[in-house]
Short mmCIF file of N, CA, C and O in Angstrom, two decimals:
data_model
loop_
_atom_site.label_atom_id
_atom_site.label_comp_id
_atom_site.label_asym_id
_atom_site.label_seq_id
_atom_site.Cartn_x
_atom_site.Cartn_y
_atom_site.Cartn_z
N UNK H 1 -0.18 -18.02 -5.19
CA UNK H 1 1.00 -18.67 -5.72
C UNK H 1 2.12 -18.59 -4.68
O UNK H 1 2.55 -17.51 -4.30
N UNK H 2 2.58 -19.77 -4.23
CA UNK H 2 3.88 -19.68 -3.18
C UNK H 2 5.09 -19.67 -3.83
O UNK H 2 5.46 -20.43 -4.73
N UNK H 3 5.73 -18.70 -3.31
CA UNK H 3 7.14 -18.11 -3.90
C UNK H 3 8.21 -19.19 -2.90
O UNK H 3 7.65 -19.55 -1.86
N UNK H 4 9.16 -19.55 -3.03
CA UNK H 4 10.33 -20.06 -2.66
C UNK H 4 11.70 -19.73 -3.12
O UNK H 4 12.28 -20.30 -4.05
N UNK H 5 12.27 -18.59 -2.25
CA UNK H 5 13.82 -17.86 -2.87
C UNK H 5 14.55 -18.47 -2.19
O UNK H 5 14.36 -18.41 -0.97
N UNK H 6 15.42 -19.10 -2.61
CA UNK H 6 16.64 -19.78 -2.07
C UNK H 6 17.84 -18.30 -2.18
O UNK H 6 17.87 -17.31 -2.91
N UNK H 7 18.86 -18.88 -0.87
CA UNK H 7 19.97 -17.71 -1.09
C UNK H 7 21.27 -18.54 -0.38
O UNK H 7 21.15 -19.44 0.45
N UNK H 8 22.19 -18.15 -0.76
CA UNK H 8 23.34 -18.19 0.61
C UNK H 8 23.91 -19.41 -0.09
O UNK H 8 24.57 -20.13 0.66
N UNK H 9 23.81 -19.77 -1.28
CA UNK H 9 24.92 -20.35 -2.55
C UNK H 9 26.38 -19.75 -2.67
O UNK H 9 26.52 -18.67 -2.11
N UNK H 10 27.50 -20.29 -3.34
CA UNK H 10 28.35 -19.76 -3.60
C UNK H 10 29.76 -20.59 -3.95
O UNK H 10 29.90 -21.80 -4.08
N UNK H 11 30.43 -19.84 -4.02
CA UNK H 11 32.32 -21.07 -4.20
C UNK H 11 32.80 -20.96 -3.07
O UNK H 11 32.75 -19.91 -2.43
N UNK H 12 33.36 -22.05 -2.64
CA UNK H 12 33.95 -22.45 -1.41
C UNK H 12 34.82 -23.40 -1.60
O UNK H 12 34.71 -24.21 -2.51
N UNK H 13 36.08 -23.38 -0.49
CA UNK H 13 37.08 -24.58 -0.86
C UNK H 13 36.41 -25.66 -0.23
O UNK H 13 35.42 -25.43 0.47
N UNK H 14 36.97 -27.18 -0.44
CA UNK H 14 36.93 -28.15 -0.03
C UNK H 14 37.39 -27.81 1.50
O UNK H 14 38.28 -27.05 1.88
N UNK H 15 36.55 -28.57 2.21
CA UNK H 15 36.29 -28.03 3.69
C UNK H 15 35.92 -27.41 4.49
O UNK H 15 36.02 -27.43 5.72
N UNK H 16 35.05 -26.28 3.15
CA UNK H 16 34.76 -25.53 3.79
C UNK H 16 33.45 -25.51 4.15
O UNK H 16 33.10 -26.69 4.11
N UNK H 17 32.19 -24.60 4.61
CA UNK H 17 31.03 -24.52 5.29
C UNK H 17 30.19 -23.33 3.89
O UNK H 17 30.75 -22.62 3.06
N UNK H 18 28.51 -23.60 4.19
CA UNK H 18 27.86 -22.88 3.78
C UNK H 18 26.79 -22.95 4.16
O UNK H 18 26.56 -24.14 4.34
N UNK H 19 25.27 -21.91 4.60
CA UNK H 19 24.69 -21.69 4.69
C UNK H 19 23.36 -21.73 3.73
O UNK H 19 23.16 -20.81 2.93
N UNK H 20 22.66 -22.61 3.82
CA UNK H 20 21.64 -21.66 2.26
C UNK H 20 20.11 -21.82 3.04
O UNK H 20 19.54 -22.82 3.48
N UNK H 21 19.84 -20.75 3.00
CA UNK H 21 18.29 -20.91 3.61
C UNK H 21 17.11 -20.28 2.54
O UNK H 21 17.41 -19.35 1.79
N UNK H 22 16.01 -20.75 2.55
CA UNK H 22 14.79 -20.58 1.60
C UNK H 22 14.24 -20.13 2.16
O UNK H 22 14.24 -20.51 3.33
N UNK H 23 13.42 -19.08 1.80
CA UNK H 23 12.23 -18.07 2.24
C UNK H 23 11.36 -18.40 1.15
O UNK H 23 11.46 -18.50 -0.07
N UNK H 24 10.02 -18.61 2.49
CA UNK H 24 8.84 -19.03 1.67
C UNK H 24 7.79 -17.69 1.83
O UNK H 24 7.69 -16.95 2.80
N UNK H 25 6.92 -17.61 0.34
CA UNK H 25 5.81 -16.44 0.62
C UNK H 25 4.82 -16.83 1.79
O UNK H 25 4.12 -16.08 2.47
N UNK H 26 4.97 -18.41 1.85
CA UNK H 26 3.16 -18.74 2.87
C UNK H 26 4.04 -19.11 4.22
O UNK H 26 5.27 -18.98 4.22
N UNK H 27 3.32 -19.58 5.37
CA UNK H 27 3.75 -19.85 6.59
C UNK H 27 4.40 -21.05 6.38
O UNK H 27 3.65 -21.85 5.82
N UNK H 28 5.83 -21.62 6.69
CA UNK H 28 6.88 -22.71 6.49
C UNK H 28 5.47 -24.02 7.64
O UNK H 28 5.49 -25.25 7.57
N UNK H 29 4.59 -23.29 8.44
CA UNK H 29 4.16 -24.33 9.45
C UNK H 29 3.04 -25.02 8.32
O UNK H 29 2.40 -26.06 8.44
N UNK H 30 3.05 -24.19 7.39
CA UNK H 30 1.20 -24.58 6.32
C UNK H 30 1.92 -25.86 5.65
O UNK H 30 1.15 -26.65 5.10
N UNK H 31 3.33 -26.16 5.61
CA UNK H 31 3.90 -27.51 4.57
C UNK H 31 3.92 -28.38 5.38
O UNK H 31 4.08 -28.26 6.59
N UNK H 32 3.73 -29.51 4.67
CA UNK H 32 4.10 -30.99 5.36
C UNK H 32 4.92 -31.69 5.52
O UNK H 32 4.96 -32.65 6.29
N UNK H 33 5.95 -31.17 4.57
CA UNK H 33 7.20 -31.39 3.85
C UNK H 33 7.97 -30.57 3.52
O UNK H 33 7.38 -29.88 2.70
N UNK H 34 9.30 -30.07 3.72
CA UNK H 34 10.16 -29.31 3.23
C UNK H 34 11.31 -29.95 2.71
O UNK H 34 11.34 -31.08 3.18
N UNK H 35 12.07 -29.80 2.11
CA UNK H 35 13.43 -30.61 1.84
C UNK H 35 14.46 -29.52 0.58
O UNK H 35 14.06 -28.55 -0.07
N UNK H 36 15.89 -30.17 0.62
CA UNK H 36 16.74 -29.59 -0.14
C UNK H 36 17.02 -30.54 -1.45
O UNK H 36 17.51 -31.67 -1.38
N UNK H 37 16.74 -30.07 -2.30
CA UNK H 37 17.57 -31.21 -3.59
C UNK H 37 18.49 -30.89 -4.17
O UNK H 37 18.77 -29.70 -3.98
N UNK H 38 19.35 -31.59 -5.05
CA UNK H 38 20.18 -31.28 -5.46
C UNK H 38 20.35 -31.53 -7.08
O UNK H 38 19.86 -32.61 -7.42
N UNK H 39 20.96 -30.72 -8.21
CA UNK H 39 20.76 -30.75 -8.90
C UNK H 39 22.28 -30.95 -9.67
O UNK H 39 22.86 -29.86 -9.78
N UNK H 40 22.89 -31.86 -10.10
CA UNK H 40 24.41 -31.46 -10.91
C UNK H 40 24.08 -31.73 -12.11
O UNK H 40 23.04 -32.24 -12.53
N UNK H 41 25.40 -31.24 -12.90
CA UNK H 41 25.54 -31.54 -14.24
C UNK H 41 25.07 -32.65 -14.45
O UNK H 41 25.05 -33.13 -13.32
N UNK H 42 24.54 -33.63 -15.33
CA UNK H 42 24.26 -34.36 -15.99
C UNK H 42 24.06 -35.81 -15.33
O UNK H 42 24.34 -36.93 -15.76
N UNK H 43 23.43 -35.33 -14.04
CA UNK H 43 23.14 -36.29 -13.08
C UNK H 43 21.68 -35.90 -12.70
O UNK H 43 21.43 -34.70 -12.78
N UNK H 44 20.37 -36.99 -12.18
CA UNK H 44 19.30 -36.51 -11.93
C UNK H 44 19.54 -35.95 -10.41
O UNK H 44 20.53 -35.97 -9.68
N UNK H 45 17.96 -35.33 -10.23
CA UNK H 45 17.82 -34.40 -9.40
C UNK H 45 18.04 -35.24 -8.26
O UNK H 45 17.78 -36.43 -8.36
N UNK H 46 18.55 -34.71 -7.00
CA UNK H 46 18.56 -36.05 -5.63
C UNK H 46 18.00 -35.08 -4.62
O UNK H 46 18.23 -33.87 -4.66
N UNK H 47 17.23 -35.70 -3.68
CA UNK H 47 17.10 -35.72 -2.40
C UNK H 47 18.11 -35.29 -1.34
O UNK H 47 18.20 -36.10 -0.42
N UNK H 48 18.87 -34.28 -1.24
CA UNK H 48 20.13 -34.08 -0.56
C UNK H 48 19.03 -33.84 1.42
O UNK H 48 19.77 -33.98 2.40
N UNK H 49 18.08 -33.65 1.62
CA UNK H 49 17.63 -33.53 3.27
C UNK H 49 16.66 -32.96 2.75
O UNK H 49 16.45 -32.26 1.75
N UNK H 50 15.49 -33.83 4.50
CA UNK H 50 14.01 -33.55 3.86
C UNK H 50 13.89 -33.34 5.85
O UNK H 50 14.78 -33.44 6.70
N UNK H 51 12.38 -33.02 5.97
CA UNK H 51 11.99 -32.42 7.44
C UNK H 51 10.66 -32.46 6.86
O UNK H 51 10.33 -32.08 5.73
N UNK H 52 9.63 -33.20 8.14
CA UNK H 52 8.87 -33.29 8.20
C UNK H 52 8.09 -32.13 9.23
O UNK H 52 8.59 -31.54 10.19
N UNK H 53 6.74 -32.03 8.73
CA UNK H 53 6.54 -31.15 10.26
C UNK H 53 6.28 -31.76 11.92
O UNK H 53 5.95 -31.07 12.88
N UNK H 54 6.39 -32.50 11.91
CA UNK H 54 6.87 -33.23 13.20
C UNK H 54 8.35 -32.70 13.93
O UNK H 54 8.70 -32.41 15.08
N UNK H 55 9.08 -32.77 12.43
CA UNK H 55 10.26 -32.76 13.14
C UNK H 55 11.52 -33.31 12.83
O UNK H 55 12.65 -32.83 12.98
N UNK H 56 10.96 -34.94 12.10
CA UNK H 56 11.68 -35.73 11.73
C UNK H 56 12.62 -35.52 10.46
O UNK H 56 12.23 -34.86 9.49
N UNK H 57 13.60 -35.99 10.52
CA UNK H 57 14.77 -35.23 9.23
C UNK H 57 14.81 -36.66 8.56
O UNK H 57 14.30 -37.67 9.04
N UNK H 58 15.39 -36.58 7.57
CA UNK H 58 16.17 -37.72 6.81
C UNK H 58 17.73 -36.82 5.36
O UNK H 58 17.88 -35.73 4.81
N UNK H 59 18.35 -37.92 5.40
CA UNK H 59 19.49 -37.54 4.67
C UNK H 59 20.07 -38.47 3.47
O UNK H 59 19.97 -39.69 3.31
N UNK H 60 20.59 -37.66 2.82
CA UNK H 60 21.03 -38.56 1.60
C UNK H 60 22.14 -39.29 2.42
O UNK H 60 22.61 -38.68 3.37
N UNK H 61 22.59 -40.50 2.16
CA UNK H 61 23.93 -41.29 2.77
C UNK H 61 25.29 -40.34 2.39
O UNK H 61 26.40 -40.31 2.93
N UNK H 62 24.75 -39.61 1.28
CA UNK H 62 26.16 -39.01 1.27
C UNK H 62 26.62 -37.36 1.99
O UNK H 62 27.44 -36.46 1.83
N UNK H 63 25.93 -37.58 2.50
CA UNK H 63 25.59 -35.76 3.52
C UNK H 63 25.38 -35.79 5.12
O UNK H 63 25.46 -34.96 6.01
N UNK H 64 25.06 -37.22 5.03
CA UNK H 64 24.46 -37.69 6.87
C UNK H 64 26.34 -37.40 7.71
O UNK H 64 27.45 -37.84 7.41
N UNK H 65 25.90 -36.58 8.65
CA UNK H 65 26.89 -35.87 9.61
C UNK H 65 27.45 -34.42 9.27
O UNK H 65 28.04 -33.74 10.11
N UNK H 66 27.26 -34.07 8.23
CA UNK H 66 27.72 -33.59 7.11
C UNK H 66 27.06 -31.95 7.16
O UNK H 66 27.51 -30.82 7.32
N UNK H 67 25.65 -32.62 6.91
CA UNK H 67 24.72 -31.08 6.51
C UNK H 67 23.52 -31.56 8.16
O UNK H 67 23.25 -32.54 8.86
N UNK H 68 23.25 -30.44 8.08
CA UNK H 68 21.85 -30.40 8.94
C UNK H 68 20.56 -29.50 8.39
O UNK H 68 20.73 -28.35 7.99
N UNK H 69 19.27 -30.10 8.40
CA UNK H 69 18.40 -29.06 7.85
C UNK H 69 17.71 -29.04 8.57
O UNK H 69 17.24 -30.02 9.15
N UNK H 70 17.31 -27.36 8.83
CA UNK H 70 16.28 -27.23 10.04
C UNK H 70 15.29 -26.27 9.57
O UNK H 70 15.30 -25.87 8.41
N UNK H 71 14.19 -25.80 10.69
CA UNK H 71 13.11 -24.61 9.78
C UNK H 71 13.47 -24.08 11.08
O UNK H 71 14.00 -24.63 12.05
N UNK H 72 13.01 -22.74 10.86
CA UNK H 72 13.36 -21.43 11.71
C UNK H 72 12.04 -20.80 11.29
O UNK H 72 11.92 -20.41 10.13
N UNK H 73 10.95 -20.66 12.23
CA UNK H 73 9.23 -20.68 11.96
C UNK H 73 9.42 -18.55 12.25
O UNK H 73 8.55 -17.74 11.92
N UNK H 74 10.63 -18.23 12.84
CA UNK H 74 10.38 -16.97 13.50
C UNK H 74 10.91 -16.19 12.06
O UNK H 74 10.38 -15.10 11.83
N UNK H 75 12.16 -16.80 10.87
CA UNK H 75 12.44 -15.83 9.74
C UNK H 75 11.08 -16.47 8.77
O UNK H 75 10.75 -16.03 7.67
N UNK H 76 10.50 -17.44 9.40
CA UNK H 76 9.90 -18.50 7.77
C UNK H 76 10.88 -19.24 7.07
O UNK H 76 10.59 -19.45 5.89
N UNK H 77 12.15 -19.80 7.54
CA UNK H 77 13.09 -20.15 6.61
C UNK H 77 13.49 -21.65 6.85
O UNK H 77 13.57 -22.28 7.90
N UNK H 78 13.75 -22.12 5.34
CA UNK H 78 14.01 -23.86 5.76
C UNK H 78 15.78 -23.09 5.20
O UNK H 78 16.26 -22.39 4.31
N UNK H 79 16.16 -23.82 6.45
CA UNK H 79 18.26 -24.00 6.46
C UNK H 79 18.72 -25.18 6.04
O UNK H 79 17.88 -26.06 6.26
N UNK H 80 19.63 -25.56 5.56
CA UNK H 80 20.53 -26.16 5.39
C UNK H 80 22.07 -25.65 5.89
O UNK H 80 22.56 -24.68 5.31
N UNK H 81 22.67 -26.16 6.73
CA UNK H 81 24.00 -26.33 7.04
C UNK H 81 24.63 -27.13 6.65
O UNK H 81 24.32 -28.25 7.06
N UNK H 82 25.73 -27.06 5.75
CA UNK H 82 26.55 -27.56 4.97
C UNK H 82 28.16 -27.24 5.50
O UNK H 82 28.86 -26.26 5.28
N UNK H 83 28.46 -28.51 6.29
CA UNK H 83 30.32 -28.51 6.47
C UNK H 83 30.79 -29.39 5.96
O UNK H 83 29.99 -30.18 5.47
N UNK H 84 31.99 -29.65 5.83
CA UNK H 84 32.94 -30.52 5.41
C UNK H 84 32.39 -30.49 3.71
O UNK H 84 32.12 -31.61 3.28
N UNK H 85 32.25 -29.66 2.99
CA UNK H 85 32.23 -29.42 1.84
C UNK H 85 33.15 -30.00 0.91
O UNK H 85 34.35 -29.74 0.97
N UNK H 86 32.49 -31.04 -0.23
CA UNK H 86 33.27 -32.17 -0.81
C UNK H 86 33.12 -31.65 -2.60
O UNK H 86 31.94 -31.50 -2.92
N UNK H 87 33.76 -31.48 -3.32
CA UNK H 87 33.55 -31.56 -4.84
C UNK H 87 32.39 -32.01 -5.35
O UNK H 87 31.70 -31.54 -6.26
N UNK H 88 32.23 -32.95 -4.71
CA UNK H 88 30.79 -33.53 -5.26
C UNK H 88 29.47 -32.98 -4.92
O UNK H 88 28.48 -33.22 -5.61
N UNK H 89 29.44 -32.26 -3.87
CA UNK H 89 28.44 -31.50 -3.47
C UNK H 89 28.27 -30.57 -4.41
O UNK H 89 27.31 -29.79 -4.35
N UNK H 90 29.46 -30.52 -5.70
CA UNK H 90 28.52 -28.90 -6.45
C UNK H 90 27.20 -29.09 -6.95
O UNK H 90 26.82 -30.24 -7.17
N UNK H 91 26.51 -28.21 -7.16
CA UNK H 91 25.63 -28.58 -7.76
C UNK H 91 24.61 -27.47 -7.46
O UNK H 91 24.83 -26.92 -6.38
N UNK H 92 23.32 -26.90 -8.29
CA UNK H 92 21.94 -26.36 -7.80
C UNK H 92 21.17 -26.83 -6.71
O UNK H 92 20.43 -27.81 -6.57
N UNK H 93 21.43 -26.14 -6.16
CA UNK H 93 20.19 -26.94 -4.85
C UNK H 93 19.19 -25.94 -4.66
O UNK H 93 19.30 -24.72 -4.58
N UNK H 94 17.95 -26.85 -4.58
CA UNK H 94 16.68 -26.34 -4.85
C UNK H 94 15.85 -26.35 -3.72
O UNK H 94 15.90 -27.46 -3.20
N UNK H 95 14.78 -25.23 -2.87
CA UNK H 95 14.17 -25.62 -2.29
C UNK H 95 12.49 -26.06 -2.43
O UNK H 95 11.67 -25.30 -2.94
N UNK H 96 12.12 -27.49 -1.87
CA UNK H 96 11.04 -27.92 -2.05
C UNK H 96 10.25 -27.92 -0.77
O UNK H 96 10.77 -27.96 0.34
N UNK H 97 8.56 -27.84 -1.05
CA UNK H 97 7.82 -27.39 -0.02
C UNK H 97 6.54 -28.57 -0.85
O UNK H 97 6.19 -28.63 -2.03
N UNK H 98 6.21 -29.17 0.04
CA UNK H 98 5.06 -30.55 -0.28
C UNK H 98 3.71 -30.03 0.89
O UNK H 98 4.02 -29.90 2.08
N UNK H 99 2.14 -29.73 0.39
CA UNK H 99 1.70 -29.59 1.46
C UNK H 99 0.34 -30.38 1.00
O UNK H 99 -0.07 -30.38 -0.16
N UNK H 100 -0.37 -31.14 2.24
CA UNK H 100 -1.79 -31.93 1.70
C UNK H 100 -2.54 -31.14 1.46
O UNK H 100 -2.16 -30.15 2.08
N UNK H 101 -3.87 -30.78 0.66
CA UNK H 101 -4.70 -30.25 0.81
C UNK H 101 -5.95 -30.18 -0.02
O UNK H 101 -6.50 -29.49 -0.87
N UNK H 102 -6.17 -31.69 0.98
CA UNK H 102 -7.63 -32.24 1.20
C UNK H 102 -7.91 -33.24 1.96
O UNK H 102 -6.97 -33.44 2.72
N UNK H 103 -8.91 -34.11 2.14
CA UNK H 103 -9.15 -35.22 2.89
C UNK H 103 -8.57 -36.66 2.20
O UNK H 103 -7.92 -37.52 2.79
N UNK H 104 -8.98 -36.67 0.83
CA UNK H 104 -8.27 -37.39 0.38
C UNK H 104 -6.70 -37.83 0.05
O UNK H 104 -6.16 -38.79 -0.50
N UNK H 105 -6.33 -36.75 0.60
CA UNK H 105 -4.54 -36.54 0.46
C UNK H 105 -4.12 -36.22 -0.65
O UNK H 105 -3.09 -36.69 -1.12
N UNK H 106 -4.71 -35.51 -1.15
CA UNK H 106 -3.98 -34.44 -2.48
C UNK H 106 -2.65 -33.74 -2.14
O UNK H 106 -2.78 -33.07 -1.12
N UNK H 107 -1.57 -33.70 -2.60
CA UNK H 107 -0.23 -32.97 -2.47
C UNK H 107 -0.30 -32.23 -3.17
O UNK H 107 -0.67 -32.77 -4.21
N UNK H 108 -0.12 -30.74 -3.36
CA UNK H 108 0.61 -29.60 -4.31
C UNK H 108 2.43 -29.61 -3.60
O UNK H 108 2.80 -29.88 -2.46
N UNK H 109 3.03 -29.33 -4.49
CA UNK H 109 4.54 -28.99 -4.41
C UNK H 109 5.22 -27.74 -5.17
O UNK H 109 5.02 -27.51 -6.36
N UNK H 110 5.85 -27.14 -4.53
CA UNK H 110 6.32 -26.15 -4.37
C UNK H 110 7.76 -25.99 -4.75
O UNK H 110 8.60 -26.60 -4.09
N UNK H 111 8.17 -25.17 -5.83
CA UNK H 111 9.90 -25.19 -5.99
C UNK H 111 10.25 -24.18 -6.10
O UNK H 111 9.49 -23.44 -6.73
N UNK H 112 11.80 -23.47 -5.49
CA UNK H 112 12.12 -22.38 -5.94
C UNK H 112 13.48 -22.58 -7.25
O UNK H 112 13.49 -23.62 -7.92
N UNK H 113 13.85 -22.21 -7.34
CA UNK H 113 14.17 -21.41 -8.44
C UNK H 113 15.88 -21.91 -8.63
O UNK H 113 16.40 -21.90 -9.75
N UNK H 114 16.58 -22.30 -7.47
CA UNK H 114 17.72 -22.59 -7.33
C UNK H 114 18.93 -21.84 -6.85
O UNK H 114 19.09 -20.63 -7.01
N UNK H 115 19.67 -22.57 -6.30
CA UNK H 115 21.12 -21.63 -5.90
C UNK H 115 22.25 -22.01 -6.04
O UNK H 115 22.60 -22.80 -5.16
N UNK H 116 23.15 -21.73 -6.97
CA UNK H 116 24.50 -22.79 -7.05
C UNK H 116 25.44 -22.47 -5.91
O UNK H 116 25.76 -21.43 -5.33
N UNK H 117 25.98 -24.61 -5.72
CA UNK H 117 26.48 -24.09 -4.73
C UNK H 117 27.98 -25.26 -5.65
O UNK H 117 27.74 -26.34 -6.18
N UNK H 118 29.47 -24.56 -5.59
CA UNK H 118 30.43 -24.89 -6.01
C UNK H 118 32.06 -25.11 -5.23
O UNK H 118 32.89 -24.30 -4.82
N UNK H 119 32.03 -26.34 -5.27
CA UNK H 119 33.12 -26.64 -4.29
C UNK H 119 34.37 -27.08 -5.05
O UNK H 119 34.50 -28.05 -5.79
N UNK H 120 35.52 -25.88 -4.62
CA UNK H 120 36.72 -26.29 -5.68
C UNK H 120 37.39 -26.98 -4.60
O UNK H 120 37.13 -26.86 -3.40
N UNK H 121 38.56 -27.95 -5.28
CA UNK H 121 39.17 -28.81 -4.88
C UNK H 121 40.70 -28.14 -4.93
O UNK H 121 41.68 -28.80 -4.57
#
C-alpha cells in the first residue's frame, strides 16, 4: 500500500510564499505521474500542477508563473512552490501519484490525505 503525506500547509498573507512537499512510501521514480490538486470549499477538485517522469510540467492557468512543481528523487519528495499567494488559492491540496502497471496500460492512483493551505487577504 503506497502512503502519500503531504506537509508544509498553513496561513499566510496575500503575497506571501509556501512550500508543501509529499513524501511517498515507494520510489517517486516507480510513478508516471505526480501532480498537486486542489480542493476548496464547494468547488470541485482541480488540477493545480502535474510532472511527468520525463520531466515535463503542466499548470493550471491560474498558478502558471506563480507555483513551480518539482520531484527531489534524493528526499523522495514531489514540491510545490507557491509565491505570490492569492485568496483564491485557499484550499486542501492533495498529493497525487498515477503509475502504469501492465502492458496493457492499467493505471493505479495514489492519494494522500491533504494539507490546508489558507491565504488571508
Amino acid at each position: 500500500q503506497v502512503q502519500l503525506v503531504e506537509s508544509g500547509g498553513g496561513l499566510v498573507q496575500v503575497g506571501g510564499s509556501l512550500r508543501l512537499s509529499c513524501t511517498s512510501s515507494r520510489r517517486i521514480s516507480r510513478f508516471d505521474t505526480m501532480g498537486w490538486y486542489r480542493q476548496a470549499a464547494g468547488k470541485p477538485r482541480e488540477l493545480v500542477a502535474g510532472i511527468r517522469s520525463g520531466g515535463s510540467t503542466n499548470y493550471a492557468d491560474s498558478v502558471k508563473d506563480r507555483f513551480t512543481i518539482s520531484r527531489d528523487y534524493a528526499k523522495n519528495t514531489l514540491d510545490l512552490q507557491m509565491n505570490s499567494l492569492k485568496p483564491e488559492d485557499t484550499g486542501v491540496y492533495l498529493c497525487h501519484a498515477e503509475a502504469i502497471v501492465n502492458v496493457e496500460g492499467a493505471r493505479v492512483e495514489h492519494w494522500g490525505q491533504g494539507t490546508q493551505v489558507t491565504v488571508s487577504s
